[in-house]
């Protein structure tokens, strides 16, 4: 038997950087993106309803794909700027 006593996300070091709620849970959109471009969060550290291994893995998959897409877009933009200079 587990007695649930609550939990505190270890996000103190991100205070003042990414937006959080009153419980220091990171606010993300559907892509797991924070308010800082290129910064993503997943799992128990974010604002969400169900905290399970399976939801954490799903969040992380989305965050990784979104981060990859973000980097790809940066590279494409950089290449476009180089070619049009
Ligand atoms: C007692 C208990 C029982 C549970 N039972 C179940 C269950 O049966 N089934 C289920 O699906 N879910 C269960 N859960 C929930 C599940 O464990 C979590 O939802 C899941 O582990 C969240 O994954 P996560 O990667 O977000 O966080 P975590 O698994 O907590 O991983 C975060 C990792 O980050 C590390 N870390 C923290 N701060 C830093 C830092 N500053 N720098 C570097 N590393 C850092 C931590 O040491 C940790 O290894 C249970 C949780 C608890 C507490």
PDB file of C-alpha atoms in Angstrom, residues 17-85:
ATOM      1  CA  UNK A  17      12.343  31.636 -16.670  1.00  0.00           C
ATOM      2  CA  UNK A  18       9.395  29.496 -17.718  1.00  0.00           C
ATOM      3  CA  UNK A  19       5.782  30.150 -16.758  1.00  0.00           C
ATOM      4  CA  UNK A  20       4.496  28.024 -13.881  1.00  0.00           C
ATOM      5  CA  UNK A  21       1.347  27.769 -11.820  1.00  0.00           C
ATOM      6  CA  UNK A  22       1.095  28.306  -8.057  1.00  0.00           C
ATOM      7  CA  UNK A  23       2.433  24.773  -7.369  1.00  0.00           C
ATOM      8  CA  UNK A  24       5.571  25.291  -9.486  1.00  0.00           C
ATOM      9  CA  UNK A  25       4.222  23.045 -12.241  1.00  0.00           C
ATOM     10  CA  UNK A  26       5.399  24.139 -15.684  1.00  0.00           C
ATOM     11  CA  UNK A  27       2.738  25.460 -18.041  1.00  0.00           C
ATOM     12  CA  UNK A  28       3.002  23.931 -21.529  1.00  0.00           C
ATOM     13  CA  UNK A  29       0.881  23.848 -24.675  1.00  0.00           C
ATOM     14  CA  UNK A  30      -0.211  20.732 -26.610  1.00  0.00           C
ATOM     15  CA  UNK A  31       3.328  20.438 -28.043  1.00  0.00           C
ATOM     16  CA  UNK A  32       4.824  20.486 -24.526  1.00  0.00           C
ATOM     17  CA  UNK A  33       6.294  23.895 -25.383  1.00  0.00           C
ATOM     18  CA  UNK A  34       6.853  26.396 -22.589  1.00  0.00           C
ATOM     19  CA  UNK A  35       6.637  30.167 -23.051  1.00  0.00           C
ATOM     20  CA  UNK A  36      10.350  30.171 -24.011  1.00  0.00           C
ATOM     21  CA  UNK A  37      10.885  29.199 -27.672  1.00  0.00           C
ATOM     22  CA  UNK A  38      12.836  25.937 -27.881  1.00  0.00           C
ATOM     23  CA  UNK A  39      12.243  24.970 -24.245  1.00  0.00           C
ATOM     24  CA  UNK A  40       9.954  21.988 -23.664  1.00  0.00           C
ATOM     25  CA  UNK A  41       8.787  20.172 -20.531  1.00  0.00           C
ATOM     26  CA  UNK A  42       7.169  16.790 -19.900  1.00  0.00           C
ATOM     27  CA  UNK A  43       6.018  14.377 -17.235  1.00  0.00           C
ATOM     28  CA  UNK A  44       5.257  15.111 -13.629  1.00  0.00           C
ATOM     29  CA  UNK A  45       6.840  18.578 -13.813  1.00  0.00           C
ATOM     30  CA  UNK A  46       4.058  20.013 -16.002  1.00  0.00           C
ATOM     31  CA  UNK A  47       0.491  21.093 -15.332  1.00  0.00           C
ATOM     32  CA  UNK A  48      -1.713  18.092 -16.086  1.00  0.00           C
ATOM     33  CA  UNK A  49      -4.409  15.888 -14.640  1.00  0.00           C
ATOM     34  CA  UNK A  50      -3.032  12.318 -14.742  1.00  0.00           C
ATOM     35  CA  UNK A  51       0.511  11.609 -13.519  1.00  0.00           C
ATOM     36  CA  UNK A  52       1.453   8.127 -14.672  1.00  0.00           C
ATOM     37  CA  UNK A  53       4.458   6.513 -16.345  1.00  0.00           C
ATOM     38  CA  UNK A  54       2.473   6.154 -19.553  1.00  0.00           C
ATOM     39  CA  UNK A  55       1.424   9.823 -19.678  1.00  0.00           C
ATOM     40  CA  UNK A  56       5.004  10.925 -18.886  1.00  0.00           C
ATOM     41  CA  UNK A  57       6.330   8.805 -21.768  1.00  0.00           C
ATOM     42  CA  UNK A  58       3.681  10.269 -24.099  1.00  0.00           C
ATOM     43  CA  UNK A  59       4.555  13.814 -23.039  1.00  0.00           C
ATOM     44  CA  UNK A  60       8.246  13.126 -23.588  1.00  0.00           C
ATOM     45  CA  UNK A  61       7.624  11.729 -27.067  1.00  0.00           C
ATOM     46  CA  UNK A  62       5.685  14.845 -28.050  1.00  0.00           C
ATOM     47  CA  UNK A  63       8.325  17.129 -26.496  1.00  0.00           C
ATOM     48  CA  UNK A  64      11.163  15.359 -28.324  1.00  0.00           C
ATOM     49  CA  UNK A  65       9.397  15.508 -31.700  1.00  0.00           C
ATOM     50  CA  UNK A  66       8.436  19.163 -31.194  1.00  0.00           C
ATOM     51  CA  UNK A  67      12.007  20.045 -30.157  1.00  0.00           C
ATOM     52  CA  UNK A  68      13.369  18.265 -33.227  1.00  0.00           C
ATOM     53  CA  UNK A  69      10.911  20.146 -35.437  1.00  0.00           C
ATOM     54  CA  UNK A  70      11.905  23.439 -33.790  1.00  0.00           C
ATOM     55  CA  UNK A  71      15.609  22.820 -34.520  1.00  0.00           C
ATOM     56  CA  UNK A  72      14.802  21.781 -38.089  1.00  0.00           C
ATOM     57  CA  UNK A  73      12.859  25.027 -38.627  1.00  0.00           C
ATOM     58  CA  UNK A  74      15.758  27.062 -37.230  1.00  0.00           C
ATOM     59  CA  UNK A  75      18.190  25.336 -39.596  1.00  0.00           C
ATOM     60  CA  UNK A  76      15.851  25.873 -42.582  1.00  0.00           C
ATOM     61  CA  UNK A  77      15.449  29.555 -41.676  1.00  0.00           C
ATOM     62  CA  UNK A  78      19.222  29.958 -41.268  1.00  0.00           C
ATOM     63  CA  UNK A  79      19.857  28.278 -44.631  1.00  0.00           C
ATOM     64  CA  UNK A  80      17.214  30.465 -46.306  1.00  0.00           C
ATOM     65  CA  UNK A  81      18.790  33.618 -44.838  1.00  0.00           C
ATOM     66  CA  UNK A  82      22.266  32.531 -46.015  1.00  0.00           C
ATOM     67  CA  UNK A  83      21.007  31.827 -49.533  1.00  0.00           C
ATOM     68  CA  UNK A  84      19.091  35.119 -49.815  1.00  0.00           C
ATOM     69  CA  UNK A  85      21.912  37.366 -48.533  1.00  0.00           C
TER      70      UNK A  85
END
